[in-house]
Coordinates of C-alpha atoms in Angstrom, one line a residue:
Chain A
M1 CA -45.2 111.0 -154.4
T2 CA -46.3 114.6 -155.6
E3 CA -47.5 117.1 -153.6
Q4 CA -49.5 119.6 -156.2
R5 CA -48.7 122.8 -155.7
P6 CA -49.1 125.9 -157.4
E7 CA -46.9 126.8 -160.3
P8 CA -44.9 129.5 -159.8
T9 CA -45.0 132.8 -161.5
Y10 CA -41.6 134.5 -160.9
L11 CA -39.0 134.8 -162.6
D12 CA -34.9 136.1 -161.8
G13 CA -32.8 139.6 -161.4
N14 CA -31.7 139.2 -164.9
A15 CA -35.5 140.4 -166.1
L16 CA -34.4 143.2 -164.9
A17 CA -32.2 143.8 -167.3
G18 CA -33.6 145.1 -170.0
P19 CA -36.5 147.3 -168.6
L20 CA -33.6 149.2 -166.0
T21 CA -31.2 150.6 -168.9
D22 CA -34.6 152.9 -169.6
L23 CA -31.8 154.5 -166.5
F24 CA -28.4 152.9 -165.7
I25 CA -26.3 153.0 -168.3
V26 CA -24.3 150.1 -166.4
D27 CA -25.5 146.4 -166.2
V28 CA -28.3 146.2 -162.8
A29 CA -28.7 142.6 -162.5
Q30 CA -24.6 142.4 -161.3
A31 CA -25.8 145.1 -159.3
S32 CA -25.6 143.7 -155.2
T33 CA -27.5 144.3 -153.6
C34 CA -28.6 144.8 -149.5
C35 CA -31.8 143.8 -148.2
V36 CA -33.1 146.5 -145.5
G37 CA -35.2 143.5 -144.1
C38 CA -33.3 140.9 -143.6
G39 CA -29.5 141.8 -144.0
H40 CA -29.3 139.2 -147.7
R41 CA -26.9 140.2 -149.5
C42 CA -27.3 138.7 -153.1
R43 CA -26.7 140.2 -157.0
V44 CA -30.5 142.1 -158.1
A45 CA -30.0 138.7 -160.9
E46 CA -30.8 136.7 -158.0
L47 CA -34.3 138.3 -157.0
R48 CA -37.5 136.9 -157.5
V49 CA -39.4 139.2 -159.8
Y50 CA -42.9 138.9 -160.4
L51 CA -44.5 141.2 -163.7
S52 CA -47.7 140.2 -163.5
G53 CA -49.3 144.1 -162.0
P54 CA -48.7 147.0 -163.6
G55 CA -44.4 147.5 -163.1
A56 CA -41.7 145.0 -162.1
V57 CA -42.1 144.3 -158.3
A58 CA -38.5 142.0 -157.1
R59 CA -38.2 140.5 -153.8
C60 CA -35.8 138.8 -151.5
P61 CA -35.4 135.2 -152.2
V62 CA -34.7 134.5 -148.5
C63 CA -37.7 137.0 -146.6
S64 CA -40.1 138.1 -149.7
G65 CA -39.9 141.3 -148.8
V66 CA -40.0 144.1 -151.0
V67 CA -36.7 145.3 -152.8
L68 CA -37.9 147.2 -155.4
R69 CA -40.2 148.9 -157.4
Y70 CA -40.2 150.0 -161.0
V71 CA -42.7 150.8 -163.1
R72 CA -43.3 152.7 -166.5
T73 CA -45.6 154.9 -168.5
S74 CA -45.4 156.5 -171.5
T75 CA -43.5 159.6 -170.1
T76 CA -42.1 158.5 -167.3
A77 CA -40.2 156.5 -164.6
I78 CA -40.5 155.6 -161.8
L79 CA -37.7 153.3 -159.3
D80 CA -39.0 152.8 -155.3
L81 CA -36.0 151.3 -153.8
R82 CA -37.3 150.2 -150.9
G83 CA -36.5 147.1 -149.9
T84 CA -32.4 148.1 -150.7
L85 CA -30.3 149.4 -147.9
A86 CA -27.5 149.3 -151.2
L87 CA -26.9 149.0 -154.7
S88 CA -23.1 148.0 -155.4
V89 CA -21.8 147.9 -158.5
Q90 CA -18.3 146.7 -159.6
L91 CA -16.7 149.2 -162.3
E92 CA -14.3 148.4 -164.3
T93 CA -11.3 150.6 -163.3
A94 CA -9.7 152.2 -166.6
A95 CA -7.6 149.8 -167.6
G96 CA -10.7 147.9 -168.5
E97 CA -10.0 145.5 -165.6
P98 CA -12.5 145.0 -162.8
G99 CA -11.7 146.6 -159.9
Q100 CA -10.1 145.2 -156.5
S101 CA -11.8 144.8 -153.7
Chain B
M1 CA -13.4 133.7 -158.5
A2 CA -12.8 137.0 -160.2
R3 CA -15.8 139.1 -159.5
A4 CA -17.0 140.1 -163.3
A5 CA -17.4 144.0 -163.7
V6 CA -19.4 145.9 -164.7
R7 CA -19.2 147.0 -168.6
R8 CA -20.1 151.0 -168.4
R9 CA -21.5 152.0 -172.3
L10 CA -20.2 155.1 -173.2
T11 CA -23.5 155.5 -175.7
G12 CA -26.2 156.3 -173.2
P13 CA -29.2 154.4 -172.9
L14 CA -29.5 150.8 -174.9
P15 CA -30.8 151.3 -178.4
W16 CA -33.4 149.8 -180.2
R17 CA -32.1 148.9 -183.6
V18 CA -33.6 147.6 -186.5
A19 CA -33.2 144.2 -187.2
Y20 CA -33.6 142.0 -190.4
L21 CA -34.5 137.9 -191.3
V22 CA -32.4 136.4 -192.7
A23 CA -33.2 133.0 -192.4
A24 CA -34.8 130.8 -190.2
R25 CA -35.3 126.8 -189.8
A26 CA -37.7 124.4 -187.9
E27 CA -36.0 123.2 -184.7
T28 CA -39.8 121.2 -183.5
P29 CA -43.0 121.6 -184.7
T30 CA -43.5 123.8 -182.1
S31 CA -40.9 126.0 -183.0
R32 CA -38.6 128.5 -185.1
T33 CA -35.0 129.3 -185.3
L34 CA -33.9 133.0 -186.6
V35 CA -31.2 134.0 -187.6
L36 CA -31.6 138.3 -187.4
Q37 CA -28.6 140.4 -189.1
V38 CA -28.6 143.4 -186.7
D39 CA -26.4 146.1 -188.1
G40 CA -23.8 147.7 -185.3
W41 CA -24.8 145.2 -183.2
P42 CA -22.2 145.2 -180.4
G43 CA -21.8 141.2 -179.6
H44 CA -22.6 139.8 -176.7
R45 CA -21.7 137.0 -174.5
P46 CA -22.5 133.8 -174.1
G47 CA -26.3 133.2 -172.0
Q48 CA -27.5 136.9 -172.8
H49 CA -30.5 137.7 -173.6
V50 CA -32.7 140.6 -176.4
D51 CA -35.4 142.1 -176.2
L52 CA -37.8 141.8 -179.0
R53 CA -40.2 144.5 -179.8
L54 CA -42.9 144.3 -182.2
T55 CA -45.0 147.3 -183.1
A56 CA -48.5 147.7 -184.9
E57 CA -49.9 149.9 -187.9
D58 CA -52.2 151.4 -184.7
C59 CA -49.2 151.6 -182.6
Y60 CA -49.4 148.8 -180.7
S61 CA -46.4 148.0 -179.1
V62 CA -45.3 144.8 -177.6
Q63 CA -42.1 143.3 -176.1
R64 CA -40.9 139.9 -174.9
G65 CA -36.7 138.4 -174.3
Y66 CA -35.3 136.0 -176.1
S67 CA -31.9 134.3 -174.7
V68 CA -28.8 134.5 -178.2
A69 CA -29.3 130.7 -179.2
S70 CA -25.7 131.5 -181.5
A71 CA -21.9 132.0 -180.8
P72 CA -19.8 135.3 -181.1
D73 CA -20.9 135.8 -185.0
G74 CA -20.4 139.4 -186.3
E75 CA -23.8 140.7 -186.5
R76 CA -25.1 137.6 -186.8
I77 CA -27.5 136.4 -184.3
E78 CA -29.6 133.6 -183.9
L79 CA -33.0 133.1 -181.9
T80 CA -35.3 129.9 -181.3
V81 CA -38.6 131.4 -180.8
Q82 CA -41.3 128.6 -178.2
L83 CA -44.9 129.0 -180.2
L84 CA -46.9 129.5 -177.3
A85 CA -51.3 128.7 -177.9
D86 CA -52.3 131.5 -176.0
G87 CA -48.9 134.0 -177.0
E88 CA -49.1 137.1 -178.8
V89 CA -45.8 137.6 -179.9
S90 CA -44.6 134.2 -181.0
P91 CA -47.3 133.1 -183.6
F92 CA -45.9 135.6 -185.3
L93 CA -42.6 135.3 -184.7
V94 CA -42.0 131.4 -186.1
H95 CA -45.9 131.2 -188.4
D96 CA -45.4 134.4 -190.4
Y97 CA -42.4 136.1 -189.7
A98 CA -40.9 136.2 -192.9
I99 CA -37.1 136.7 -194.8
G100 CA -36.2 140.3 -195.5
D101 CA -39.0 141.5 -192.1
P102 CA -37.8 144.2 -189.9
V103 CA -38.0 144.2 -186.4
E104 CA -37.3 145.9 -183.1
L105 CA -33.8 144.3 -181.1
R106 CA -32.6 145.9 -178.3
G107 CA -28.9 143.7 -176.5
P108 CA -27.6 142.4 -176.1
I109 CA -28.8 142.3 -172.1
G110 CA -28.1 140.9 -168.7
G111 CA -24.3 139.8 -167.3
W112 CA -25.4 137.6 -165.2
F113 CA -25.8 133.9 -166.9
V114 CA -23.2 133.8 -169.1
W115 CA -19.9 131.7 -169.4
D116 CA -16.5 132.7 -169.9
P117 CA -14.7 131.0 -171.7
A118 CA -11.2 132.1 -169.6
D119 CA -13.2 130.8 -166.5
S120 CA -11.5 126.8 -166.6
Q121 CA -14.2 125.7 -164.0
P122 CA -16.0 122.4 -164.3
V123 CA -19.6 123.4 -166.2
L124 CA -22.8 121.6 -165.3
L125 CA -25.5 122.8 -167.6
I126 CA -29.3 121.6 -166.6
G127 CA -32.1 122.7 -169.7
G128 CA -35.3 122.6 -169.6
G129 CA -37.2 123.1 -172.8
S130 CA -36.9 126.6 -174.4
G131 CA -34.5 127.0 -171.8
I132 CA -31.4 125.0 -174.0
V133 CA -31.6 128.4 -176.4
P134 CA -29.0 129.6 -173.5
L135 CA -27.5 126.9 -173.2
I136 CA -26.5 126.3 -176.7
A137 CA -25.5 129.0 -176.5
I138 CA -22.7 128.4 -174.3
L139 CA -22.1 124.9 -175.9
R140 CA -21.9 126.8 -179.2
T141 CA -19.2 129.7 -178.0
R142 CA -16.6 126.4 -176.0
R143 CA -17.1 124.8 -179.5
A144 CA -15.7 128.5 -181.2
V145 CA -12.6 128.7 -178.3
G146 CA -11.6 125.0 -178.4
S147 CA -12.0 125.2 -175.3
S148 CA -11.7 121.9 -173.5
T149 CA -13.0 122.1 -169.6
P150 CA -15.3 120.1 -168.5
F151 CA -19.3 120.0 -170.1
R152 CA -22.3 118.2 -168.5
L153 CA -25.3 119.0 -169.9
L154 CA -28.8 117.3 -168.6
Y155 CA -31.7 119.1 -170.9
S156 CA -35.2 117.7 -169.7
V157 CA -37.5 118.3 -172.3
R158 CA -41.6 116.3 -173.0
T159 CA -41.3 113.8 -175.8
P160 CA -38.6 112.8 -178.1
D161 CA -40.3 115.4 -180.7
D162 CA -39.7 118.5 -178.0
V163 CA -35.9 118.5 -179.1
Y164 CA -34.4 121.0 -179.9
Y165 CA -30.1 120.9 -181.5
R166 CA -31.0 117.3 -181.4
D167 CA -27.7 116.9 -184.7
E168 CA -25.4 119.1 -182.8
L169 CA -26.0 117.9 -178.7
T170 CA -25.7 114.0 -179.9
G171 CA -22.8 114.6 -182.2
N172 CA -21.4 116.8 -179.4
D173 CA -18.7 114.6 -178.3
D174 CA -16.6 115.8 -175.6
V175 CA -20.1 117.2 -173.3
E176 CA -21.7 114.5 -171.2
T177 CA -25.1 115.2 -172.5
T178 CA -28.6 113.1 -171.1
I179 CA -31.6 114.6 -172.5
L180 CA -34.0 113.6 -170.1
Y181 CA -37.8 113.1 -171.0
T182 CA -40.7 114.0 -169.1
R183 CA -43.5 112.6 -170.5
S184 CA -42.8 109.6 -172.7
A185 CA -39.3 108.5 -173.5
P186 CA -38.3 106.8 -176.7
G187 CA -38.3 103.0 -177.4
D188 CA -35.1 102.0 -176.5
S189 CA -34.5 105.2 -173.7
T190 CA -33.7 103.0 -170.2
R191 CA -35.2 105.3 -167.8
L192 CA -38.7 106.1 -167.4
A193 CA -39.9 109.9 -167.9
G194 CA -39.9 111.7 -165.7
R195 CA -38.7 114.8 -164.1
L196 CA -35.0 115.4 -163.1
T197 CA -34.1 113.1 -160.1
A198 CA -31.0 112.6 -158.0
D199 CA -30.0 110.2 -159.7
D200 CA -30.1 112.2 -162.9
I201 CA -27.4 114.6 -161.7
G202 CA -25.4 111.5 -160.8
G203 CA -21.7 112.1 -158.7
W204 CA -20.2 115.1 -161.0
R205 CA -20.4 117.5 -157.4
D206 CA -16.5 116.4 -156.6
T207 CA -15.5 118.6 -159.8
H208 CA -17.6 121.5 -158.2
P209 CA -18.6 123.0 -161.2
R210 CA -20.4 126.2 -162.0
A211 CA -23.7 125.2 -163.3
Y212 CA -26.6 127.5 -165.6
I213 CA -30.0 126.0 -164.7
C214 CA -33.0 127.5 -167.2
G215 CA -36.4 126.5 -167.7
P216 CA -40.1 127.2 -167.7
T217 CA -39.9 128.5 -163.1
G218 CA -40.9 125.5 -161.8
F219 CA -38.5 123.6 -163.6
V220 CA -35.7 125.6 -162.1
E221 CA -36.8 126.0 -159.2
A222 CA -37.3 122.2 -158.5
A223 CA -33.7 121.3 -160.4
S224 CA -31.7 123.8 -157.7
R225 CA -33.1 122.1 -155.0
L226 CA -32.6 119.0 -156.1
L227 CA -28.6 120.9 -156.2
V228 CA -28.4 122.5 -152.7
T229 CA -29.7 119.0 -150.9
L230 CA -27.4 117.8 -153.5
H231 CA -24.7 120.2 -150.9
Y232 CA -23.6 121.9 -154.9
A233 CA -22.4 125.1 -153.1
A234 CA -25.7 127.7 -153.9
R235 CA -22.9 130.1 -154.4
H236 CA -22.0 128.4 -157.5
I237 CA -25.6 128.1 -159.2
R238 CA -26.9 130.9 -162.0
T239 CA -30.8 130.1 -163.2
E240 CA -32.6 131.8 -165.3
R241 CA -36.8 131.6 -165.2
F242 CA -38.6 132.1 -168.1
G243 CA -42.0 132.3 -166.1
P244 CA -44.6 129.6 -165.8
G245 CA -44.5 127.1 -167.3
G246 CA -45.8 123.9 -168.6
D247 CA -44.2 120.9 -166.9

């Protein structure tokens, strides 16, 4: 049995890690995000990223709501975080070990 | 499970560096491994990728992400590039990029799809086509550090001509390696050519492995859905999709 589906076109949130180094000194792909639409929590690396438009659109893997958008021109970087309640980044402590949380 | 901390860079934005091609070899008729010397390379973790940037004389510039294929090795990194017939960058890298030529490179990038050699959790690697590249970096690192963590590799390719790193993969005697052919299998194969199925994945779930799946979006989608159907824990599945593929 073969069901013909259109080939999906999205990538993982990993694909945002490179572009977002323009703005962040941490690896945003490892940050946790909470979807405004459905409350799903996941890593940015686990969002579904669409690159076919002028910028990147990252959607929630559960409800498909837009979590963030990123567009860069030659002079400006625009980050639209409309769909995330919070971005949470686990930082290293001074000793270089992961902090407890 | 210890949560991986995010390493902060102290130097500001990730810099573009100049890398030089020091060696190259064909992996298959349509792919080429590039050995690059990157001065000041800070080192990488297996599974990470880099962005390459090419700029034409008229300043037109394109960039693409490529997974690192090599284990950490000083300022040398290896990338394996698959030729895409309608590609803008891969025909240059596979056919024209010559020894000694520079290219701009930024990385390492991505701390999610990585393997930590200190982690003793068994590992299930599932690669489709050129999705084997970050997985070979993980396998090479495992060998380099002498890890005995149980590993299993399922590698799906269209035909026998499409297998990257064949000698290395089949010589890896302590990694349970299965190559799956989707279009045509070698004559001595006992498995009919076809896509990855639940039977191929088999009963490894009881070892509670962490799964790393990399390949074209449709392949990763199908493989991760299969694992969830087989009751693999979703939180132990990490994926890297690289877009539409032909299979």
